[in-house]
Each structure stands twice: as C-alpha cells, then as structure tokens.
XYZ file of C-alpha atoms in Angstrom:
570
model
C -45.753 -20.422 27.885
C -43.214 -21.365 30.410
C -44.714 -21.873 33.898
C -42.521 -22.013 37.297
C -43.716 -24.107 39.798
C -42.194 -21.986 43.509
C -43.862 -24.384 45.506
C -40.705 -26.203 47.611
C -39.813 -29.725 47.116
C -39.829 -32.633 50.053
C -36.930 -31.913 52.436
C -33.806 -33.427 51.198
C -30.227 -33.424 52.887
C -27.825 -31.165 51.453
C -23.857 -31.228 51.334
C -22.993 -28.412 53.534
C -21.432 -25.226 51.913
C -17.294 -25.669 51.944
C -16.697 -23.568 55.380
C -19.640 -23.042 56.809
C -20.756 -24.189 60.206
C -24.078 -26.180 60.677
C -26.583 -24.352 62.811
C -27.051 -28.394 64.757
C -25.527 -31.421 65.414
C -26.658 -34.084 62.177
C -27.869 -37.061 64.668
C -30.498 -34.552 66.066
C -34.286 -35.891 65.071
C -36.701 -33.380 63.192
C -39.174 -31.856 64.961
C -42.611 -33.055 65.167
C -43.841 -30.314 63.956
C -41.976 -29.805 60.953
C -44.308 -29.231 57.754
C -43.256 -31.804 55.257
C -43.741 -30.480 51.873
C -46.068 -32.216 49.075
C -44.341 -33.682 46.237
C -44.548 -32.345 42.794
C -47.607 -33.459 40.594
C -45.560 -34.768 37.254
C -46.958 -31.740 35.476
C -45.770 -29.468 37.497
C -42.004 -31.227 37.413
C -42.301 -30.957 33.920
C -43.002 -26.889 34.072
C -39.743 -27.021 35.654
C -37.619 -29.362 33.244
C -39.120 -26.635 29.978
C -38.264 -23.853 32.281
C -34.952 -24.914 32.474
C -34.484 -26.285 29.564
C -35.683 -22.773 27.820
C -33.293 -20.946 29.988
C -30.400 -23.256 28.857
C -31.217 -22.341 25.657
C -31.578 -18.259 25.870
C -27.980 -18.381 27.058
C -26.653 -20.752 23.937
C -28.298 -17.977 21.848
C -26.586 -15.275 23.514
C -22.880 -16.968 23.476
C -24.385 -18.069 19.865
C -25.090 -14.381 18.725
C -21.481 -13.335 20.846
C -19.892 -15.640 19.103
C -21.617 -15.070 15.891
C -20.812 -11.227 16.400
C -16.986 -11.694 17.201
C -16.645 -13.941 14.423
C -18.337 -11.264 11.971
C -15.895 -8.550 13.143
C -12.781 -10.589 12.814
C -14.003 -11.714 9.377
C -14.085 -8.307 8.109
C -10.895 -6.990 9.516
C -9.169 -10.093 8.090
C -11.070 -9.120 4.862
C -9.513 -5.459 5.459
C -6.201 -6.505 5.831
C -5.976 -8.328 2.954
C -6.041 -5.490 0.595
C -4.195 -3.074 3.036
C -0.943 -1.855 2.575
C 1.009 -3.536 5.427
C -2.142 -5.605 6.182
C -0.793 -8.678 7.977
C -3.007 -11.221 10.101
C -1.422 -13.708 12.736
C 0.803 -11.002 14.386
C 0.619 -12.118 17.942
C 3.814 -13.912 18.137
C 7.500 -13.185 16.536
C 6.854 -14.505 12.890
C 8.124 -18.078 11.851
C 8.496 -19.761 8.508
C 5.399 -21.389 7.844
C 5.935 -22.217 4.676
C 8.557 -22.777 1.438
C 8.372 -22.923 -1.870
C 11.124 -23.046 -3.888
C 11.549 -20.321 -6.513
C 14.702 -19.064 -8.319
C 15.119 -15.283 -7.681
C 11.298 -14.752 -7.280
C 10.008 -11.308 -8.437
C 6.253 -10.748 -6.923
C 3.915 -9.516 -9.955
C 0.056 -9.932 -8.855
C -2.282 -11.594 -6.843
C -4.629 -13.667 -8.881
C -7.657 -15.585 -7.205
C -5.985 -14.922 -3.893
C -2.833 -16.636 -4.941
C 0.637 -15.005 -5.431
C 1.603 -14.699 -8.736
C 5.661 -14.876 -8.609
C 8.066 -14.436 -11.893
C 11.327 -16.732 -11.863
C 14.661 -15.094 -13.018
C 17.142 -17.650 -13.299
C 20.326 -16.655 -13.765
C 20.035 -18.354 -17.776
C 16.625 -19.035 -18.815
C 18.387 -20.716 -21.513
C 15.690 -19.557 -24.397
C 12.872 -21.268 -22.488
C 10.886 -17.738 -22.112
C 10.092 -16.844 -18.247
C 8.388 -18.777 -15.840
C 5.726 -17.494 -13.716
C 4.386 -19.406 -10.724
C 1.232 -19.089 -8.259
C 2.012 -19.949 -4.811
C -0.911 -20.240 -2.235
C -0.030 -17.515 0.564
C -1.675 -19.466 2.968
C 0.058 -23.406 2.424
C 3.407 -22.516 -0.146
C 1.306 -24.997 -2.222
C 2.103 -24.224 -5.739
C -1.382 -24.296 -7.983
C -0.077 -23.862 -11.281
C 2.695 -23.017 -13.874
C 2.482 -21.213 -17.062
C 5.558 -20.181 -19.314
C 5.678 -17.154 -21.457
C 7.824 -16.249 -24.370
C 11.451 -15.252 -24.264
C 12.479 -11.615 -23.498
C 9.437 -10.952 -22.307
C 8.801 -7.889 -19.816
C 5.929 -8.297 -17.287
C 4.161 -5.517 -15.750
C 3.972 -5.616 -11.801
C 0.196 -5.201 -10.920
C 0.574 -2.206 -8.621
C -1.699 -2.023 -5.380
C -2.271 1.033 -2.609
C 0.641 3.265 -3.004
C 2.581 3.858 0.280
C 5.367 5.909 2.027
C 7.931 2.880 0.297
C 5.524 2.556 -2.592
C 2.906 0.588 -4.009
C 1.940 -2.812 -2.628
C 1.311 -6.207 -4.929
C -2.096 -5.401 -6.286
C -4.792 -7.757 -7.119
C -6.201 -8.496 -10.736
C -7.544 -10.948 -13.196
C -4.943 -10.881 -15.984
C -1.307 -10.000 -15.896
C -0.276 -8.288 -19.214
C 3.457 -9.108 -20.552
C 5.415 -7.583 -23.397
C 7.282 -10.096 -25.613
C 10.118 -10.598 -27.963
C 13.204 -9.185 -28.434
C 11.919 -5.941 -29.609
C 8.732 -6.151 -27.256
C 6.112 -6.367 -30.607
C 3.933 -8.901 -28.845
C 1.948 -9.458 -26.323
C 0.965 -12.494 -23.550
C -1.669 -12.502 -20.877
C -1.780 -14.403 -18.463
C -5.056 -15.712 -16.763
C -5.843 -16.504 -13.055
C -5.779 -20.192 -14.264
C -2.212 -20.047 -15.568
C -3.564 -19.898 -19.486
C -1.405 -17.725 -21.434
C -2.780 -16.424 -24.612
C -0.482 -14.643 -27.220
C -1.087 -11.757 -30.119
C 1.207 -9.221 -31.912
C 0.586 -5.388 -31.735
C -0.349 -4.169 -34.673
C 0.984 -1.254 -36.271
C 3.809 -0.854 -33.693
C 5.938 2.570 -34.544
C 9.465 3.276 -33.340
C 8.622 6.766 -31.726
C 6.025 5.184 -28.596
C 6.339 2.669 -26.299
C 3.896 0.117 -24.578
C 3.511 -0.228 -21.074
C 1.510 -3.372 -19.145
C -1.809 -2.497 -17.088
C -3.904 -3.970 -14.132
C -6.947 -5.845 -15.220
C -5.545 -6.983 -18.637
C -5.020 -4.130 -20.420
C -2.338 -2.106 -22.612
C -1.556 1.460 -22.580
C 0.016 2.681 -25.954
C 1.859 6.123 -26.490
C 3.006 7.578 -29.335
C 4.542 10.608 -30.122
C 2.700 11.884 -33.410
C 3.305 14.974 -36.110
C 6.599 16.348 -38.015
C 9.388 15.894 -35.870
C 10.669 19.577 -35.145
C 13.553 21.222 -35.764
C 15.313 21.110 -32.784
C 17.171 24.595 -31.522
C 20.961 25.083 -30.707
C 21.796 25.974 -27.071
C 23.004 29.258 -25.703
C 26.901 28.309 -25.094
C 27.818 28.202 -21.668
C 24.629 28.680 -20.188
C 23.657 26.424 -16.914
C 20.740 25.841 -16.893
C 20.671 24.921 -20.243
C 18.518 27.772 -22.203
C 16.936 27.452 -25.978
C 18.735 29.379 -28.275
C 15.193 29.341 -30.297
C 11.794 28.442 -30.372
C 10.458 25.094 -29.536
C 7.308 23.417 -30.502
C 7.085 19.262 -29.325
C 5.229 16.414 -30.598
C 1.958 15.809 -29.335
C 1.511 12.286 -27.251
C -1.114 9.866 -28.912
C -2.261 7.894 -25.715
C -4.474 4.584 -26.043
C -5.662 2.157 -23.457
C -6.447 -1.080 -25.085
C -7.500 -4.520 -24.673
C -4.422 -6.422 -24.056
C -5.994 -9.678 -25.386
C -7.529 -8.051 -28.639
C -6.177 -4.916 -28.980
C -9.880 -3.134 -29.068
C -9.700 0.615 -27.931
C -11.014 1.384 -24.332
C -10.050 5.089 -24.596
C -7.835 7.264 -26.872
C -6.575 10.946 -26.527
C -4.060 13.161 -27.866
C -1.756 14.903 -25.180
C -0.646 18.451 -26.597
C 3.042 19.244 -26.559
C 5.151 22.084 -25.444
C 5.319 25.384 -27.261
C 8.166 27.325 -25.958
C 9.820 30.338 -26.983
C 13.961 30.945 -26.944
C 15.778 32.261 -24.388
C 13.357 29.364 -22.396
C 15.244 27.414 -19.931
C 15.133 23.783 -19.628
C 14.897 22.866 -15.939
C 15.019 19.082 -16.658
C 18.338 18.420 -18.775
C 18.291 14.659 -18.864
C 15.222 14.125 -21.161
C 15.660 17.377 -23.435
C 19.428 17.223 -24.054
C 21.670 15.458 -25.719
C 25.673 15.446 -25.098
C 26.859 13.632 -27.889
C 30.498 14.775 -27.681
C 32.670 15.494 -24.192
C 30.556 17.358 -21.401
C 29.166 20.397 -23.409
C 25.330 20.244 -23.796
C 25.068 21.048 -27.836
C 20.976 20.377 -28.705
C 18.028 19.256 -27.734
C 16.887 16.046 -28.783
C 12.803 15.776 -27.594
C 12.264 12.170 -29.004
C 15.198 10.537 -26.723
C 13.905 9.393 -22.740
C 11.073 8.238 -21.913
C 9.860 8.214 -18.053
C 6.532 5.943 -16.840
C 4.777 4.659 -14.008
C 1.742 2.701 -13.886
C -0.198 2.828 -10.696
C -3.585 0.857 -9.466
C -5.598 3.970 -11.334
C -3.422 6.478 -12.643
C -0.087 6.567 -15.364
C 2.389 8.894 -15.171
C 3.895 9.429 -18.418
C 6.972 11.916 -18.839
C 9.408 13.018 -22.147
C 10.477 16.378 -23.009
C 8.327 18.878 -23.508
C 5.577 16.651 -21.528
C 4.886 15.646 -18.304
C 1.276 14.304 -17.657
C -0.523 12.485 -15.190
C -3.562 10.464 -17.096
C -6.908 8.524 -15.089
C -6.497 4.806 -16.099
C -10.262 4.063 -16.076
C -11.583 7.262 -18.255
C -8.318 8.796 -19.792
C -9.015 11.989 -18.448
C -5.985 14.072 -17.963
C -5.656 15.124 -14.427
C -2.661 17.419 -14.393
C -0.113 17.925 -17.094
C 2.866 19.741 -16.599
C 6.632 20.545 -18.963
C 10.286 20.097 -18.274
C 10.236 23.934 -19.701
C 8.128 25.475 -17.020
C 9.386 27.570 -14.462
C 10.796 26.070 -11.720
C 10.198 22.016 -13.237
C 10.853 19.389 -10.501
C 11.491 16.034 -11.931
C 11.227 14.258 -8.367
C 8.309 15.106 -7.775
C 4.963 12.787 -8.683
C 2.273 15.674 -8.508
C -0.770 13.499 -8.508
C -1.555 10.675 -6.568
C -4.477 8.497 -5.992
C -6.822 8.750 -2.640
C -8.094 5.540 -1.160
C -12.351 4.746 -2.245
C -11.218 7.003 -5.685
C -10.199 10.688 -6.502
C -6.923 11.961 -6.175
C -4.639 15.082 -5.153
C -2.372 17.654 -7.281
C 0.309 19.436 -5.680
C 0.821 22.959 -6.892
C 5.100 23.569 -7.785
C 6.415 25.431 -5.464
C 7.887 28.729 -6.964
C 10.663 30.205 -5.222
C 14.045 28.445 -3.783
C 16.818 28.011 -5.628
C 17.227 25.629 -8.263
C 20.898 24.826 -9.161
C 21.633 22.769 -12.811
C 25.233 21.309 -12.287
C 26.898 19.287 -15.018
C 28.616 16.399 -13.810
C 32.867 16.031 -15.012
C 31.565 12.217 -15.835
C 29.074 13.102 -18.103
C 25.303 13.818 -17.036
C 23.555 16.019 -15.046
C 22.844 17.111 -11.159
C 19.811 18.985 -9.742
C 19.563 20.546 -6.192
C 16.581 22.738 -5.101
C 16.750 24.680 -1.632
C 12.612 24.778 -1.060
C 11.008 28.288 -0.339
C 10.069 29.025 3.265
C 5.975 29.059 1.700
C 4.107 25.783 2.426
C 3.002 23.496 -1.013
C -0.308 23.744 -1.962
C -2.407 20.603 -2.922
C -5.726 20.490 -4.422
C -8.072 17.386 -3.594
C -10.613 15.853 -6.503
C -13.115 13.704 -6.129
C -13.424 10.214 -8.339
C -15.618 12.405 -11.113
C -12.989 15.804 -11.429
C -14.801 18.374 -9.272
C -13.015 19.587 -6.538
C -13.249 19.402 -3.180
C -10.969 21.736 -1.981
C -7.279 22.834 -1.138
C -4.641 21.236 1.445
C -1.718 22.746 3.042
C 1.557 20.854 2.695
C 2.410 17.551 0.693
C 0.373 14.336 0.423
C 1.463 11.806 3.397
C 0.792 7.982 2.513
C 1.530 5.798 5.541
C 3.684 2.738 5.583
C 0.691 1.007 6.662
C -2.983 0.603 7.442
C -5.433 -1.705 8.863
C -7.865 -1.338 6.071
C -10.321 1.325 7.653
C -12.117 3.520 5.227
C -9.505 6.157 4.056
C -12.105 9.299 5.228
C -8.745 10.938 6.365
C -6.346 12.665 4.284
C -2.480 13.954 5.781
C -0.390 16.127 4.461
C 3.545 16.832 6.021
C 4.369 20.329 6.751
C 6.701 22.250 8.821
C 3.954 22.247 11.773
C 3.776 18.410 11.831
C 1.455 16.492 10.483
C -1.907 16.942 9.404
C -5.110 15.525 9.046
C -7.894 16.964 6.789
C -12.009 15.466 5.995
C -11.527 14.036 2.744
C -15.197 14.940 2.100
C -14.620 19.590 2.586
C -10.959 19.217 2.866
C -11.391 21.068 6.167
C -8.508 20.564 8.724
C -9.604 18.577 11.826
C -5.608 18.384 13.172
C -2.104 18.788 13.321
C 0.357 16.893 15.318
C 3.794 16.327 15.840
C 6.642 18.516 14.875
C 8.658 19.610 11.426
C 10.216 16.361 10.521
C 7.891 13.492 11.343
C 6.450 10.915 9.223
C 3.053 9.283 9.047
C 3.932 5.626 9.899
C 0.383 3.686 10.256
C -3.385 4.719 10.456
C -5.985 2.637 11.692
C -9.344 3.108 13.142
C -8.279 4.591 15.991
C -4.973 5.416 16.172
C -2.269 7.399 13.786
C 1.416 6.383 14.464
C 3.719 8.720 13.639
C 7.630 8.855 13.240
C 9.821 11.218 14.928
C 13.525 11.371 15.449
C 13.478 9.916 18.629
C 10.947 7.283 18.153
C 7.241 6.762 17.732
C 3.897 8.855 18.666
C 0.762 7.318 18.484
C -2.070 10.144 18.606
C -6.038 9.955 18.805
C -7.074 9.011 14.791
C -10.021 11.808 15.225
C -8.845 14.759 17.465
C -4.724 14.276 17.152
C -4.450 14.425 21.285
C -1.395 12.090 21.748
C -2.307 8.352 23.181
C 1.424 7.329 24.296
C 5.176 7.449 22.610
C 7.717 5.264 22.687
C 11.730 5.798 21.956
C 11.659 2.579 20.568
C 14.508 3.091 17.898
C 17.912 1.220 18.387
C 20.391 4.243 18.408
C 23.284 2.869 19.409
C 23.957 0.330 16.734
C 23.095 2.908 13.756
C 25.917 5.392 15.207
C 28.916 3.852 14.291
C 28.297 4.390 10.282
C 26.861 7.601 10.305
C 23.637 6.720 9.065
C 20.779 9.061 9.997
C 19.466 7.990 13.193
C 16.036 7.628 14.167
C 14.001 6.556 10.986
C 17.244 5.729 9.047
C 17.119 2.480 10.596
C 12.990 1.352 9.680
C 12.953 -0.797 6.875
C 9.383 -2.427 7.573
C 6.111 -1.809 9.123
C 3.305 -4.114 9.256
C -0.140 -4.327 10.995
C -2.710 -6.444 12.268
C -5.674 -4.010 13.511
C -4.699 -4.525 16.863
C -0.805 -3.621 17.144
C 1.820 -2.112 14.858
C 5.073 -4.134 13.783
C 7.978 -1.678 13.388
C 11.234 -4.099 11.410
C 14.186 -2.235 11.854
C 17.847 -2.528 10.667
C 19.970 -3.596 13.667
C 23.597 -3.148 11.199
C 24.712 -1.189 8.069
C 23.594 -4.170 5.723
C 20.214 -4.101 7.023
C 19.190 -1.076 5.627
C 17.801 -2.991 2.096
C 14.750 -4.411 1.959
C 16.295 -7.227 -0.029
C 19.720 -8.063 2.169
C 19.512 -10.835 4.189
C 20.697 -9.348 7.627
C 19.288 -9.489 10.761
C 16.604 -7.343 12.096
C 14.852 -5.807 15.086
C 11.300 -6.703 15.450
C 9.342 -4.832 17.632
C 5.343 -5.124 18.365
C 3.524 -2.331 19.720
C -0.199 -2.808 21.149
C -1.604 -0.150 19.045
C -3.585 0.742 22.574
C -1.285 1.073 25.080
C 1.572 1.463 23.440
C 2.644 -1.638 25.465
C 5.170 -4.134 23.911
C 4.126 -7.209 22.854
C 7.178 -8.793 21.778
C 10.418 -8.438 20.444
C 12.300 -10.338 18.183
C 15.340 -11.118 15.709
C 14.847 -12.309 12.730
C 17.054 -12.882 9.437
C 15.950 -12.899 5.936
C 14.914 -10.260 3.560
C 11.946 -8.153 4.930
C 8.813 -9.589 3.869
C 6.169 -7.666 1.951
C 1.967 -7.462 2.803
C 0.348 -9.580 0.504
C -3.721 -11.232 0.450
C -2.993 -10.446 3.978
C -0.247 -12.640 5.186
C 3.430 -11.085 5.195
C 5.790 -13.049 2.049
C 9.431 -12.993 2.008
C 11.464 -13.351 -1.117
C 14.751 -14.598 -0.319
C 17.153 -15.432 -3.436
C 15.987 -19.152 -4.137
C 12.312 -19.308 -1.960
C 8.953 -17.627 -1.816
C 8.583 -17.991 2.188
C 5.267 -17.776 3.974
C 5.617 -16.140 7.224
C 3.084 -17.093 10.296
C-alpha cells in the first residue's frame, strides 16, 4: 500500500510566483516564534518517492491504454479501407507521387498477398506470351515476375461493385486462358509460379471464362441444335414467324489447376411460340445480307460478366444470373420476354453476402430501330410506376421487397454494409438490410449516392453535394462544390458530368473532377480538380490540381496507371 506522509517539510525559500507581490520585504528576520517543522524520518521520504513514483505510473498507463486505444481504431479503419471501394489512407494533403515503377501499358488484374498484380501490354510482345508483374502498393518495389503463354486472356479479379463498377479484388490465384484458340489454361500463384494444363474436351458451342480464387467457369450450350424460324417481313420489332425451342446451357465451375468439378447445372432454354417478339435483336438475329433481319441464329453472341460472387451469363433465348460459390440460379430471365431490357444487370451482390433482383418494369414504350449501317438501336421511355426489387439473404430466403433501383456508391469507408439504397423519383433511399423496412429518403429525383460511411451519406445533386445523417437522412451540410463554368462551353451535362473520381479516407471525402472536355476519361491524362471535404463539417480541406490519369482504390492506397508507369500516390 501506498502511504502519504502530509506532515510539512522544514521551511525552504521558494522562487516567487511570476507576478505576484511578496506579502514582506526578503531581508526581514523570522520570527521567534515561528514553528520549525521536523524533518522527514527516511521512511517516511520514501512513502513519498513510491507515492509518486506510482502516480507517475497510473498516468503512463492511461496515455498507454489512449494510445493503445487510438492506435486500435486507426488499425481497423486502415484495415477497412483496404478492401473498400474508394478506400484510400493518407488523404490529408493534395496527393504526390510517391512512387514509380515502370510498366508498359499496365492493366490492373488482382491483388495477391497485398501486392498489385499488373499485366504488361506492349505494343509487340513479339511471341514472348504476356508479362505480369507484382508491384508493392506501398514502396513501387517490384517482388516478382512471371510470364505466361502467348495469346493468353487473363481474367480481372473483380472486387465490391460500385456506381463506376467493380474495384481490383483480392485473391490467391489469377486464372488465364491460353493459346490462340484459348484451349489451355495458366494460373498464376501469389508467388509468381505459373502452372499450365489443357481443357479437356473443349467443344466449339461454349466458352470459358476466368474466376476469383483460381477457378474456371465452363458453359456449353447442349442438345440438337433447333431449327431456327423465318421472320415476319417487315416487322420491327423483329417477331418469330414460328415456334422456338433453345438449347439448354451446361454450366460448370471447375478447378482451374485440375479441372475437378466444384458444381455443375443445366440452365433450361427458351420455349417460345410464333408470332413471339424478340425484344433483344443483337443476340437472336442474324443479317447476313443488306439491312433486312432474315432468321434467327440462337448459337451466335455470347454476353458475360464475372463478379466477386455472382456470373452473369447471357445468349439468346437465355439470360441468367448464377451464385459463384453454390451454382444456384438466382434469377433467369429471356431476350423473348415481354418487355426484355438488355441494359439492365437485374441481380447484384449486397456487401457481408446475399443479393437483390429487380423486377422488369412493364409498361413504357420500347422502340426497336434498325440502324441504315447495319445493326440495331433500342430506346425505352420508363413507365411512371416505381421498379420493384426483391432483397435475399446469402442462403435464398427472402427478406423482403424495395422500392426503386439498387444504388452502389462510388465509395465507402469500409463500415458494415447494414444499409441498403435504392434511387427513385423521391430521392434516395435507405432501407435495414436485415426487414428491408425503409428508415429514409432524401434528396430529390435525380441524385446519386456518392459515398457512405459510418456516419455520413454523400449524395450528388445537380448543383453539388449533400451530405445527410447515415441513420435518420436529416441533412448535415451541402456544398455547390462543382466547377460549372468550365463544363459549359462543350455542352456537357453539368453538375455530375464533370466527377470522374471519388475517394475516401473515413474522415473526409475526395471528389476528382474534370476541369476540361478531355478530362472526362478516367484514362486521359488531363488535369483535374481535387477537392477534399471534411466528411463533418463539410469544411474544405484542400484543393488541388493534379495531372495524370485518375487513380483507382487499391489494398488501400490510391494507384495510377499512366501509359508506361504503375504510380503510387501518397
């Protein structure tokens, strides 16, 4: 136990405190009566060096355990931000080039072991196959090489979808078709080994497409090939002149390395009767003479997309939407059903699993014009009704039904996803992704959903940008942040015409924006407005111009490829 000793010390003189005025002249004597206090016994001085010594150490442990405790936090949002879409740490200051590393025409294809995994595409590979490199994000260092066979095709490794699409995503193998006619296969390992194989049993009517994690996805359209029925003459849209029945898809998910079979289903095909209209002319008909639409030819395009969980496959007569990890089909849909809208990507993928279909909207007017070049041109005026989405969980059952369509925002700062948004004509809105019950709507017709975070949802209006509460919608602060003048001149939609980037750091939003026409692309070197926004406040932090293509998110730091670099931005 810690024992204070309160008896006072002997009498000692003092500096006097900076301004004060002594109470008597310093020559005058001390009284004779003056008690002189006893000095300490040692024991009791050393009561008071522990005591002292054990208060100097309660305070270490409480700036320890501060410390300790601010360190924890910033540990995990850096650990948030490096798998978040737009996820960027080290966004105090206007970025810098930290780092180079040079690259010929670098394409970004995974992250592997928290390095970038970058594909070269020289202008002549001269028969050498393609290179791929791994560049740490955090030095430019680069930690290995590895070459794989000519004409190969490697698959990007696709991360969170967002409003611009997916991000780099993160995996253990990246899966790459080779040869000429794509009848092999390569995989690359986070330690730059490359192992090779052929696919066995390849057929003409299927293709093969790369997935995260080392895998391939096989599809094959199997049965008699039909007969294929005349169209009515003249007739826009194009409508059967007879009955229809399409090949059904053979799908497969298999192991990249040795072909073993993770999953395998059959996907039905479309049974149509004539006088059925085909809303979806440029994978059911073929034009093999002058502008005139003559037959249908089911076997010709395919479509594909290969997301973090889910494939989207399309061909005529099927359109399906398949769960990567169980095969599971989670919506299928046909370029022969009422109302077919090719754009649109039903299903999508909800962050901590399950996923969303949209309902088509029936209704509008849907116009099939054939072009005097060849080809064909869609337009759809939407019906006044809001879409309808439905919202699974991981396992299939159902959680319940959304108004409007599925919002993904440009970015986030890696806080659990419990919120879903949907756009509609009231604004935006926010629903529980546990009951699908609506907890707000903000904004008007028009906006966008820019960024959500813990706290805050930034959204994108004509004018400029709205930040509202993340849990009731009341609005924190807006901004007209958007440089008008310099988009007017080319008649480019103002407003959001001009954003080309937005990044995050948990603690203020990055908005990159196109100060000229040539900065609208992602890839084109011009100059661009950078703006930070304390996420807050709303308060600017800085502004800046910077040059270069606009960097992507990636492991957490932002990572610019220009034509002949990988760039590390800090």
């Amino acid at each position: 136990m810690v024992e204070f000793d309160l008896e006072p010390d002997d009498e000692l003189p003092h500096p006097p405190v900076e301004g004060a005025r002594p109470s008597a002249p310093a020559n005058v004597p001390e009284p004779p009566h003056a008690r002189r206090r006893p000095r300490l016994s040692t024991r009791a001085r050393r009561r008071v060096v522990a005591g002292a010594a054990a208060l100097a150490v309660g305070l270490a442990s409480a700036g320890a355990a501060t410390w300790s405790y601010r360190s924890g936090v910033d540990l995990r949002l850096s650990e948030q931000l490096a798998v978040a879409p737009g996820g960027a740490s080290g966004l105090a200051h206007a970025p810098l080039a930290d780092w180079s590393a040079s690259v010929d025409r670098p394409r970004p294809v995974a992250v592997m072991d928290g390095l970038v995994v970058v594909e070269e595409h020289p202008d002549s590979i001269d028969g050498k196959g393609i290179t791929m490199e791994a560049v740490d994000p955090t030095s430019g260092r680069v930690r290995w090489t590895a070459v794989v066979p000519e004409g190969s095709y490697c698959g990007t490794v696709a991360g969170a979808a967002t409003a611009v699409g997916p991000q780099v995503g993160t995996t253990d193998a990246v899966v790459c078709l080779t040869g000429t006619s794509q009848d092999g296969v390569a995989v690359v390992r986070p330690d730059g080994r490359v192992t090779t194989r052929r696919i066995d049993g390849r057929v003409s009517t299927g293709l093969y497409l790369p997935v995260p994690g080392g895998r391939l996805l096989r599809v094959e359209a199997v049965g008699t090939a039909p007969r294929y029925p005349a169209l009515k003459p003249d007739t826009l849209p194009p409508t059967l002149d007879g009955p229809l029945v399409t090949r059904d898809l053979q799908v497969r998910l298999e192991d990249a390395s040795t072909g073993g079979t993770v999953w395998d289903i059959v996907v039905p095909g479309a049974h149509v009767p004539a006088g059925t209209v085909v809303w979806d002319p440029q994978q059911c008909v073929a034009q093999p003479d002058g502008n005139a639409p003559e037959r249908i030819e089911p076997d010709g395009t395919w479509m594909s997309d290969v997301g973090a969980s889910i494939a989207w496959l399309s061909t005529c007569g099927t359109d399906v939407s398949i769960d990567l990890a169980t095969g599971a089909i989670l919506q299928q849909r046909s370029q022969f059903d009422p109302g077919y809208q090719p754009w649109l990507r039903p299903v999508q993928s909800l962050d901590g699993g399950g996923y969303t279909v949209e309902d088509p909207q029936r209704g509008g007017t849907y116009t099939v014009t054939l072009d005097p070049g060849g080809g064909w041109s869609t337009t759809w005026d939407a019906p006044s009704a809001e879409p309808t989405t439905h919202v699974y969980r991981r396992d299939g059952s159902t959680v319940g039904t959304v108004e409007g369509s599925v919002a993904q925002p440009w970015a986030t700062d890696g806080s659990p996803g419990d919120l879903l948004f949907t756009t509609r004509k009231a604004g935006v809105s926010a629903y529980s992704v546990d009951d699908a019950t609506r907890r707000w709507t903000a904004g008007a017709s028009g906006d966008v959903l820019l960024l959500r975070s813990a706290g805050v949802v930034l959204l994108g209006t004509t004018a400029g940008v709205r930040a509202v509460d993340a849990r009731t919608g009341a609005q924190r602060w807006d901004d007209p942040i958007w440089n008008i003048a310099s988009m007017t001149s080319s008649g480019i939609q103002l407003g959001l015409g001009g954003l080309v980037g937005v990044f995050t750091d948990g603690r203020r939003v990055v908005l990159v924006e196109a100060t000229s026409d040539g900065g609208l692309s992602p890839q084109n070197a011009a100059d661009r407005r950078w703006t930070a926004l304390d996420l807050a406040t709303g308060r600017t932090d800085w502004v800046a111009t910077v040059g270069g293509s606009v960097p992507q998110s990636i492991a957490g730091r932002l990572v610019r490829f220009d034509d002949h670099a990988v760039v590390g931005l800090g």
